[in-house]
Amino acid sequence: MVNGIERPLDLLNNAKGKEVLVQLKNDKQLVGTLLAFDIHINIVMDNAKEMANGEVKRNIGLTFLRGDTIIFISPASLTASTQAAEKKG
Amino acid sequence: MVNGIERPLDLLNNAKGKEVLVQLKNDKQLVGTLLAFDIHINIVMDNAKEMANGEVKRNIGLTFLRGDTIIFISPASLTASTQAAEKKG
Amino acid sequence: MVNGIERPLDLLNNAKGKEVLVQLKNDKQLVGTLLAFDIHINIVMDNAKEMANGEVKRNIGLTFLRGDTIIFISPASLTASTQAAEKKG
Amino acid sequence: MVNGIERPLDLLNNAKGKEVLVQLKNDKQLVGTLLAFDIHINIVMDNAKEMANGEVKRNIGLTFLRGDTIIFISPASLTASTQAAEKKG
Amino acid sequence: MVNGIERPLDLLNNAKGKEVLVQLKNDKQLVGTLLAFDIHINIVMDNAKEMANGEVKRNIGLTFLRGDTIIFISPASLTASTQAAEKKG
Amino acid sequence: MVNGIERPLDLLNNAKGKEVLVQLKNDKQLVGTLLAFDIHINIVMDNAKEMANGEVKRNIGLTFLRGDTIIFISPASLTASTQAAEKKG
Amino acid sequence: MVNGIERPLDLLNNAKGKEVLVQLKNDKQLVGTLLAFDIHINIVMDNAKEMANGEVKRNIGLTFLRGDTIIFISPASLTASTQAAEKKG
């Protein structure tokens, strides 16, 4: 596939070391740098901040986040096509 | 079967690269292009947008979505018969 | 057994290609044609419509529905005895 | 054991073909004839009726019910001792 | 161990044929005779009664109860020491 | 490790025969003597009492408690260092 | 990886013996010293305190905490870069 994402975990692998937005089931959001993940979608983020309505509510820093609390994980402000371009560039 | 869907995952396989509507358990909806899925129904969407009442609430872009947050996934505005026609066409 | 249903999945197998009513845990209902199912009770429906109070709320069309959101699946307006009669007829 | 119930599923096996009351987690009840069950306690009922406050709310007919929505399943108006008597009788 | 309970299921084994109080997650309670259980803590009770505020709300009789709806199961009005005494007695 | 707790279950093993406080997901608390546990964190307590706001609400006595209803289990009024001291003492 | 965290559990391993903040699904927080964890993210904390709005609500002391009640675990006031510096230092 042109963007190099054949399985869902490929996206998380590509996002390692990058800024991600994590939407939680409890309606909160975390932004921070994705450092690691496993097959349960447990993740480690660095410089994590809890956001609400676009404002920082809490600085959490380095954190281990359980996968079963997550709705989605998005590399910040990227689409697959810009990501593919980045890889070639 | 006439439409080529013998197992549920066949539908997701047919929908790769196409626009899908994803209904979440938290009453929100995402629309975007389905890039990948796995047996847990974890999916990757590109150009994902969060919708409510037919309006775009948030641009999410490229995203990894956990399967256990999903109610249904629908290829946008298609029925199995039109899909079968497309394949032959 | 007279009606040919020895295991629960036999009913779903008999209902393939037929109209079913699916009651969801979120109090909504879907009606449509059952195309496929798996052991997780993930199903594919065609021409699915979301119903509330006997009225169509939304046309969903072809859809993949996660099994863990389902309460029950009923072949529309059939009992096991009429179904057995159909098979013989 | 005098009533022939050594494991929980023995009760469901004895109840096949009989009227049962199924209490659901969503506070609703179904009554109908138990046709089949599996180890997930997925069941098939015939002539199922949804009850509330002792009144029939909806005729559901033949239905597949997911086990994870069930609190309890009771053979209607029987105790183990009357059931044992029935078997001998 | 003096009371013969080394593993949690030993308590349920000791309670077979005796009156138990079962506290459910939905805030209701069942009292009745424990007939059988399995490793999922699915149980069968005889002469089960649904209780609220110390009063009988419903006679359920013989019933199969799914384990995932249970908070605790207590042999009625016994402590481990009186139970050990009973066994020796 | 100085306090002899290398794996989480070591703490439960150390707490056998001692008073524990069990915080449940339904906001209630049980205090009593821990008799047994298994890998699902199903536990048996003796002389269990249900507490709310520091007052005894209900005497439950000997009870089997399902692990999936538990938030935490604390040996009453102990820290790891006092516990290590007890062991040497 | 520069900070020595390749898999999520590496962070928990690094945090052993250190102060952590644990955010629970029930909106409460625990702070205390992480003593042990397992693959279910069950953890043991020492000197645990329940916090709300930055104030200590309850002293819990030594405690076993079930993993399925946890949202995140953060080594208090550390980022991955300061942690890497600590290791070299």
XYZ file of C-alpha atoms in Angstrom:
623
model
C 0.000 0.000 0.000
C 1.315 3.386 -1.022
C 1.419 4.766 2.511
C 3.094 1.726 4.046
C 0.213 0.920 6.430
C -0.912 -2.649 5.909
C -1.887 -3.466 9.479
C -3.220 -1.106 12.157
C -0.101 -1.388 14.324
C 1.995 -0.114 11.394
C 0.534 3.325 12.072
C 1.637 3.220 15.710
C 5.064 2.047 14.634
C 5.365 4.996 12.228
C 4.257 7.363 14.998
C 6.989 6.391 17.469
C 8.957 9.446 18.530
C 6.260 11.762 17.194
C 3.524 13.867 18.743
C 0.185 12.034 19.081
C -3.317 12.900 20.221
C -4.917 10.160 22.338
C -8.688 10.266 22.823
C -9.743 8.447 26.002
C -13.080 6.745 26.762
C -13.605 9.136 29.698
C -13.891 12.072 27.244
C -10.415 13.379 28.068
C -7.508 13.733 25.672
C -3.785 13.356 26.095
C -1.178 14.874 23.794
C 2.474 13.908 23.948
C 5.280 11.962 22.284
C 4.615 8.264 21.609
C 7.578 6.259 22.932
C 6.332 2.661 22.923
C 3.257 0.424 22.493
C 2.351 -3.256 22.744
C -0.322 -5.525 21.245
C -2.804 -4.559 23.992
C -2.319 -0.941 22.789
C -0.804 -0.107 26.165
C 1.389 2.882 25.321
C 4.103 5.055 26.862
C 3.974 8.793 26.172
C 6.509 11.442 27.120
C 5.642 15.037 27.989
C 1.978 14.028 28.149
C -0.550 16.787 28.774
C -4.238 16.295 29.582
C -6.361 18.549 27.378
C -9.960 19.719 27.540
C -11.544 22.210 25.152
C -8.159 22.929 23.604
C -6.557 23.920 26.910
C -3.916 22.107 28.961
C -5.565 20.858 32.169
C -2.663 18.941 33.676
C 0.982 18.165 32.937
C 1.462 14.426 33.314
C 4.932 14.029 31.812
C 6.160 10.483 31.218
C 3.264 8.036 31.510
C 2.119 4.464 30.971
C -1.413 4.396 29.540
C -3.562 1.233 29.536
C -4.848 0.307 26.100
C -8.402 -0.461 27.200
C -8.987 3.211 28.078
C -8.233 4.440 24.542
C -10.649 5.285 21.697
C -8.168 6.508 19.111
C -4.531 7.533 18.645
C -3.714 10.122 15.956
C -0.315 11.340 14.873
C -0.874 15.083 15.261
C -1.954 16.936 12.094
C -0.852 14.300 9.600
C -2.651 12.435 6.850
C -1.389 9.191 5.322
C -0.433 10.979 2.122
C 1.669 13.642 3.855
C 3.216 10.866 5.937
C 4.129 8.893 2.812
C 5.664 12.059 1.350
C 7.714 12.529 4.510
C 9.137 9.038 4.223
C 10.291 9.557 0.659
C 11.478 13.154 1.277
C -22.547 -15.866 -2.330
C -23.400 -13.470 -5.093
C -21.880 -10.445 -3.398
C -18.661 -12.158 -2.376
C -19.211 -11.697 1.371
C -18.966 -15.070 3.106
C -17.433 -13.907 6.387
C -17.881 -10.546 8.133
C -14.251 -9.509 7.578
C -14.766 -9.868 3.815
C -16.795 -6.666 3.948
C -13.949 -4.789 5.637
C -11.527 -6.193 3.095
C -13.731 -4.952 0.242
C -13.946 -1.532 1.914
C -10.187 -0.918 2.049
C -9.301 2.319 0.330
C -12.926 3.457 0.381
C -14.928 5.929 2.426
C -16.546 4.390 5.534
C -18.864 5.583 8.286
C -17.871 4.283 11.730
C -20.456 4.459 14.510
C -18.824 4.549 17.958
C -20.262 3.356 21.285
C -19.951 6.905 22.670
C -22.624 8.086 20.174
C -20.079 9.792 17.923
C -19.353 8.952 14.302
C -16.195 9.039 12.257
C -16.076 9.224 8.456
C -12.882 8.656 6.497
C -10.967 6.264 4.274
C -10.403 2.741 5.633
C -6.718 1.876 5.275
C -6.272 -1.241 7.434
C -7.972 -3.499 10.007
C -7.114 -6.531 12.131
C -9.077 -9.371 13.770
C -9.797 -7.219 16.841
C -11.466 -4.764 14.398
C -8.808 -2.209 15.292
C -8.767 -0.014 12.184
C -6.724 2.775 10.586
C -8.610 5.573 8.841
C -7.208 8.427 6.802
C -8.753 11.900 6.617
C -11.019 10.973 9.513
C -13.612 13.506 10.600
C -15.750 13.350 13.727
C -19.393 13.990 12.862
C -22.444 14.911 14.914
C -25.879 15.681 13.480
C -24.454 15.626 9.958
C -21.838 18.285 10.699
C -18.048 17.955 10.970
C -17.056 18.519 14.610
C -13.343 17.839 14.399
C -10.724 16.954 11.766
C -8.738 14.002 13.075
C -6.809 13.026 9.963
C -4.868 9.771 10.060
C -5.947 7.708 13.075
C -5.725 4.340 14.799
C -9.125 3.367 16.232
C -9.543 0.578 18.812
C -12.022 -2.082 17.769
C -13.783 -2.314 21.125
C -15.140 1.235 20.734
C -16.975 0.446 17.477
C -20.643 -0.441 16.918
C -20.675 -0.665 13.133
C -18.601 0.132 10.038
C -20.433 0.950 6.791
C -18.946 1.573 3.375
C -20.573 4.923 2.606
C -23.815 4.779 0.600
C -23.373 1.286 -0.781
C -25.497 -1.835 -0.700
C -24.140 -5.330 -1.313
C -25.840 -5.472 -4.711
C -24.338 -2.190 -5.936
C -21.014 -3.375 -4.575
C -21.273 -6.656 -6.497
C -22.126 -4.664 -9.638
C -19.052 -2.491 -9.101
C -16.803 -5.521 -8.930
C -18.065 -6.913 -12.223
C -18.201 -3.485 -13.895
C -34.546 -31.621 16.949
C -37.630 -31.100 14.872
C -36.744 -27.553 13.842
C -33.127 -28.303 12.984
C -31.667 -25.965 15.607
C -29.263 -27.895 17.816
C -26.770 -25.108 18.497
C -27.426 -21.359 18.693
C -25.417 -20.600 15.560
C -27.724 -22.923 13.580
C -30.376 -20.223 13.839
C -28.052 -17.616 12.352
C -27.090 -20.032 9.609
C -30.760 -20.580 8.763
C -31.322 -16.810 8.732
C -28.667 -16.052 6.112
C -30.161 -14.168 3.208
C -33.275 -13.337 5.233
C -34.606 -10.259 6.970
C -33.531 -10.003 10.630
C -34.206 -7.645 13.516
C -31.086 -6.880 15.577
C -31.575 -5.389 19.036
C -28.515 -3.425 20.165
C -27.305 -2.730 23.725
C -27.678 1.013 23.111
C -31.471 0.578 22.823
C -31.451 0.950 19.039
C -32.568 -1.635 16.512
C -31.368 -2.501 13.058
C -33.413 -4.336 10.446
C -31.895 -5.702 7.265
C -30.766 -8.827 5.427
C -28.264 -11.060 7.229
C -25.366 -11.814 4.870
C -22.674 -13.304 7.143
C -21.675 -13.936 10.775
C -18.725 -15.345 12.703
C -18.216 -16.980 16.121
C -17.897 -13.560 17.806
C -21.422 -12.853 16.402
C -19.922 -10.085 14.292
C -22.421 -9.867 11.422
C -22.822 -8.251 8.010
C -26.244 -6.896 7.089
C -27.395 -5.478 3.779
C -29.976 -2.707 3.390
C -29.722 -2.061 7.138
C -32.035 0.528 8.619
C -31.854 1.953 12.132
C -35.296 1.882 13.752
C -36.797 3.601 16.763
C -40.436 3.346 17.826
C -41.274 1.495 14.624
C -39.925 4.268 12.383
C -36.839 4.312 10.172
C -34.318 6.753 11.667
C -31.405 6.222 9.300
C -30.549 4.211 6.198
C -27.230 2.490 6.818
C -27.122 0.107 3.860
C -24.385 -2.522 3.846
C -22.754 -2.714 7.291
C -20.368 -4.662 9.507
C -21.766 -4.877 13.056
C -19.601 -5.895 16.033
C -21.005 -8.816 17.987
C -20.406 -7.321 21.411
C -22.989 -4.599 20.755
C -25.831 -7.063 20.136
C -28.540 -8.277 22.536
C -30.552 -10.471 20.174
C -30.987 -11.327 16.480
C -34.433 -12.432 15.288
C -35.414 -13.636 11.860
C -38.329 -11.288 11.194
C -41.777 -12.628 12.094
C -40.884 -16.290 12.188
C -41.232 -18.993 14.810
C -39.235 -22.222 14.807
C -42.304 -24.199 13.779
C -43.110 -21.992 10.773
C -39.427 -22.132 9.888
C -39.442 -25.934 10.017
C -42.557 -25.911 7.806
C -40.786 -23.656 5.317
C -37.875 -26.049 5.063
C -40.093 -29.013 4.305
C -42.420 -27.001 2.029
C -27.040 -35.384 43.258
C -30.681 -36.185 43.716
C -31.920 -33.679 41.142
C -29.380 -34.596 38.478
C -27.752 -31.147 38.372
C -24.021 -31.505 38.927
C -22.846 -28.662 36.709
C -24.654 -25.412 35.883
C -25.166 -26.323 32.232
C -27.077 -29.451 33.320
C -29.951 -27.152 34.253
C -30.013 -25.609 30.784
C -29.876 -29.065 29.254
C -32.878 -30.153 31.345
C -34.738 -26.996 30.298
C -34.477 -27.597 26.563
C -37.898 -27.615 24.962
C -39.438 -25.983 28.045
C -40.655 -22.525 28.914
C -37.958 -20.321 30.497
C -37.784 -16.835 31.959
C -34.620 -14.952 30.954
C -33.665 -11.880 32.984
C -31.508 -9.478 30.963
C -28.930 -6.948 32.237
C -30.964 -4.118 30.697
C -33.796 -4.818 33.186
C -35.985 -6.485 30.566
C -37.214 -10.068 30.611
C -37.876 -12.573 27.883
C -40.131 -15.606 28.209
C -40.191 -18.364 25.628
C -39.171 -21.932 24.835
C -35.472 -22.759 25.176
C -34.303 -24.510 22.003
C -30.498 -24.451 22.244
C -27.527 -23.023 24.180
C -23.728 -23.062 24.011
C -20.865 -22.621 26.487
C -21.031 -18.820 26.119
C -24.677 -19.121 27.275
C -25.766 -17.823 23.888
C -29.271 -19.262 23.593
C -32.042 -19.710 21.044
C -35.626 -19.196 22.216
C -38.826 -19.803 20.308
C -42.006 -17.772 20.747
C -40.026 -15.243 22.781
C -41.938 -12.370 24.318
C -40.419 -9.304 25.960
C -42.081 -8.672 29.319
C -42.206 -5.690 31.661
C -44.261 -5.529 34.864
C -45.932 -8.822 34.007
C -47.197 -7.575 30.626
C -46.114 -8.570 27.123
C -44.347 -5.590 25.534
C -43.247 -7.139 22.265
C -43.531 -10.443 20.403
C -40.066 -11.424 19.240
C -40.700 -15.001 18.119
C -37.659 -17.107 17.259
C -34.506 -15.400 18.512
C -30.768 -15.759 19.075
C -29.787 -14.134 22.391
C -26.159 -13.334 23.267
C -25.024 -14.840 26.544
C -23.278 -11.740 27.834
C -26.612 -9.889 28.106
C -28.133 -12.447 30.511
C -28.389 -12.344 34.320
C -30.346 -15.538 34.908
C -32.350 -18.242 33.108
C -35.161 -19.971 35.023
C -37.302 -22.854 33.884
C -40.732 -21.338 34.520
C -42.311 -22.180 37.883
C -40.209 -25.213 38.703
C -38.006 -26.139 41.628
C -35.288 -28.778 41.481
C -37.393 -31.154 43.567
C -40.471 -30.901 41.327
C -38.152 -31.305 38.357
C -36.649 -34.470 39.833
C -40.171 -35.751 40.438
C -41.062 -35.054 36.816
C -38.130 -37.099 35.600
C -39.059 -40.118 37.650
C -42.761 -39.682 36.958
C -5.675 -24.343 56.826
C -7.857 -24.963 59.844
C -11.127 -24.241 58.041
C -10.299 -26.270 54.946
C -10.468 -23.331 52.547
C -7.240 -23.143 50.568
C -8.660 -21.876 47.289
C -11.681 -19.648 46.755
C -13.715 -22.359 45.043
C -13.355 -24.535 48.165
C -15.870 -22.228 49.830
C -18.406 -22.753 47.048
C -17.818 -26.491 47.222
C -18.498 -26.444 50.975
C -21.657 -24.415 50.365
C -23.283 -26.885 47.969
C -26.698 -27.907 49.212
C -26.801 -24.976 51.645
C -28.549 -21.638 51.740
C -26.503 -18.808 50.176
C -26.907 -15.073 49.732
C -25.809 -13.858 46.293
C -25.158 -10.126 45.854
C -25.568 -9.053 42.213
C -23.914 -6.123 40.420
C -27.344 -4.621 39.700
C -27.845 -4.036 43.469
C -30.258 -6.942 43.823
C -29.797 -10.023 45.985
C -30.821 -13.615 45.559
C -31.165 -16.115 48.388
C -31.566 -19.825 47.769
C -29.882 -23.225 47.883
C -26.610 -23.564 45.959
C -26.801 -26.662 43.760
C -23.845 -26.309 41.372
C -21.117 -23.937 40.143
C -18.361 -23.875 37.531
C -15.036 -22.061 37.090
C -16.808 -19.039 35.547
C -18.787 -18.858 38.830
C -21.945 -19.592 36.869
C -24.176 -21.140 39.531
C -27.467 -22.991 39.871
C -29.699 -22.117 42.826
C -32.906 -23.790 43.919
C -35.825 -21.991 45.560
C -34.197 -18.686 44.642
C -35.876 -15.512 45.853
C -35.017 -11.970 44.801
C -34.658 -9.744 47.851
C -34.614 -6.001 48.365
C -34.476 -4.261 51.749
C -34.940 -7.581 53.514
C -38.194 -8.370 51.699
C -38.914 -11.021 49.060
C -39.604 -9.247 45.757
C -39.958 -12.231 43.467
C -39.941 -16.029 43.648
C -37.597 -17.301 40.965
C -37.314 -20.964 41.967
C -34.721 -23.058 40.176
C -32.340 -20.806 38.252
C -29.094 -20.630 36.288
C -27.166 -17.454 37.198
C -24.287 -16.136 35.071
C -21.074 -15.627 37.023
C -20.249 -12.226 35.560
C -23.299 -10.684 37.259
C -22.161 -11.659 40.786
C -20.318 -9.577 43.395
C -20.240 -12.057 46.250
C -21.690 -15.396 47.407
C -22.083 -15.989 51.148
C -23.217 -19.140 52.891
C -26.006 -17.673 55.025
C -25.032 -16.717 58.592
C -21.841 -18.748 58.822
C -18.264 -17.889 59.632
C -15.309 -20.075 58.689
C -14.816 -21.089 62.303
C -18.422 -22.219 62.809
C -18.186 -24.011 59.476
C -15.036 -25.854 60.611
C -16.840 -26.785 63.822
C -19.760 -28.141 61.809
C -17.463 -30.369 59.785
C -15.857 -31.894 62.876
C -19.158 -32.072 64.772
C 13.479 -6.792 47.491
C 13.720 -5.810 51.132
C 10.021 -6.275 51.845
C 9.734 -9.604 50.039
C 7.194 -8.398 47.481
C 8.459 -9.134 43.993
C 5.141 -9.848 42.318
C 1.719 -8.388 43.139
C 0.318 -11.699 44.373
C 3.099 -11.862 46.969
C 1.253 -9.150 48.871
C -1.951 -11.192 48.915
C 0.003 -14.229 50.020
C 1.511 -12.248 52.911
C -1.945 -10.988 53.853
C -3.522 -14.443 54.276
C -5.014 -14.812 57.723
C -4.891 -11.056 58.300
C -7.419 -8.254 58.284
C -7.808 -6.577 54.874
C -9.774 -3.660 53.471
C -11.293 -4.389 50.045
C -12.474 -1.442 47.961
C -15.163 -2.461 45.456
C -16.013 -0.858 42.118
C -19.541 -0.110 43.371
C -18.082 2.351 45.942
C -18.579 -0.053 48.850
C -15.904 -1.491 51.080
C -15.522 -4.822 52.805
C -13.285 -5.471 55.799
C -12.516 -8.948 57.037
C -9.901 -11.692 57.246
C -8.372 -12.843 53.949
C -8.523 -16.634 53.778
C -7.758 -17.454 50.135
C -7.292 -15.968 46.659
C -6.679 -17.175 43.103
C -5.132 -15.697 39.943
C -8.430 -14.034 38.994
C -8.200 -12.241 42.387
C -11.348 -14.052 43.460
C -10.977 -14.063 47.247
C -12.539 -15.619 50.329
C -12.937 -13.432 53.403
C -14.100 -14.413 56.861
C -16.065 -12.158 59.206
C -16.608 -9.758 56.306
C -18.420 -6.515 57.050
C -19.705 -4.022 54.489
C -18.619 -0.504 55.434
C -19.752 2.947 54.357
C -18.455 6.207 55.818
C -16.579 4.294 58.499
C -19.698 2.510 59.781
C -20.667 -1.151 59.514
C -23.663 -1.427 57.154
C -24.029 -5.188 56.998
C -22.460 -8.314 58.500
C -21.688 -10.701 55.665
C -19.539 -13.254 57.471
C -17.766 -15.856 55.350
C -17.898 -14.838 51.691
C -16.618 -15.575 48.198
C -15.891 -12.311 46.354
C -15.400 -12.186 42.568
C -12.123 -10.573 41.520
C -13.605 -8.418 38.785
C -15.534 -6.360 41.338
C -12.401 -5.273 43.242
C -10.387 -2.043 42.940
C -7.824 -2.633 45.679
C -7.015 -4.922 48.618
C -5.049 -3.462 51.549
C -3.760 -5.261 54.598
C -5.252 -3.027 57.279
C -2.965 -0.276 58.624
C 0.323 -1.723 57.431
C 3.112 -0.392 55.253
C 5.655 -2.603 53.495
C 8.387 -1.518 55.915
C 6.366 -2.377 59.035
C 5.418 -5.640 57.362
C 9.104 -6.464 56.704
C 9.846 -5.633 60.349
C 7.070 -7.996 61.457
C 8.574 -10.824 59.455
C 12.023 -10.420 60.983
C 10.634 -9.678 64.463
C 16.013 4.061 22.178
C 17.844 6.807 24.024
C 15.622 6.638 27.113
C 15.715 2.860 27.386
C 11.948 2.395 26.952
C 11.276 -0.009 24.095
C 8.167 -1.657 25.476
C 5.485 -0.138 27.734
C 6.372 -2.355 30.696
C 9.943 -0.987 30.606
C 8.561 2.226 32.066
C 6.974 0.376 34.973
C 10.194 -1.530 35.530
C 12.139 1.747 35.686
C 9.589 3.149 38.126
C 9.944 0.374 40.707
C 10.850 1.806 44.082
C 9.825 5.302 42.982
C 6.851 7.562 43.619
C 4.072 7.148 41.047
C 0.726 8.793 40.341
C -1.996 6.290 39.393
C -5.137 7.639 37.715
C -8.112 5.326 38.245
C -11.193 4.875 36.031
C -13.418 6.015 38.920
C -11.874 9.521 38.716
C -9.755 8.993 41.833
C -5.977 9.082 42.044
C -3.492 7.192 44.146
C 0.051 8.331 44.866
C 2.641 6.068 46.454
C 5.748 3.977 45.858
C 5.530 1.332 43.120
C 6.769 -1.984 44.521
C 5.678 -4.554 41.938
C 3.553 -5.127 38.817
C 2.541 -7.990 36.532
C 1.423 -8.335 32.896
C -2.195 -7.589 33.854
C -0.873 -4.258 35.240
C -1.943 -5.382 38.700
C 0.404 -3.366 40.930
C 1.502 -3.134 44.543
C 2.046 0.335 46.013
C 3.428 1.271 49.401
C 2.373 4.330 51.400
C -0.519 4.807 48.980
C -2.700 7.868 49.468
C -6.009 8.560 47.728
C -6.025 12.092 46.328
C -8.768 14.394 45.084
C -8.251 17.996 43.975
C -4.656 17.893 45.197
C -5.612 16.900 48.749
C -5.099 13.605 50.569
C -8.508 11.987 51.104
C -7.435 8.697 52.649
C -4.257 6.911 53.738
C -4.311 3.427 52.274
C -0.741 2.318 52.979
C 0.420 -0.925 51.386
C -2.063 -2.009 48.693
C -2.719 -4.405 45.840
C -4.428 -2.582 42.951
C -6.171 -4.455 40.115
C -4.902 -3.480 36.674
C -8.321 -3.179 35.058
C -9.163 -0.169 37.247
C -6.192 1.895 36.005
C -6.094 4.579 33.282
C -2.445 5.634 33.591
C 0.625 5.291 35.818
C 3.132 8.162 35.887
C 6.446 8.314 37.680
C 5.940 11.553 39.595
C 7.348 14.705 37.953
C 9.707 12.979 35.536
C 10.088 13.091 31.766
C 11.888 10.414 29.748
C 14.838 12.733 29.148
C 15.357 13.537 32.839
C 14.978 9.840 33.554
C 17.667 8.976 30.997
C 19.925 11.599 32.569
C 19.343 10.043 35.993
C 20.432 6.659 34.716
C 23.698 7.946 33.301
C 24.326 10.289 36.259
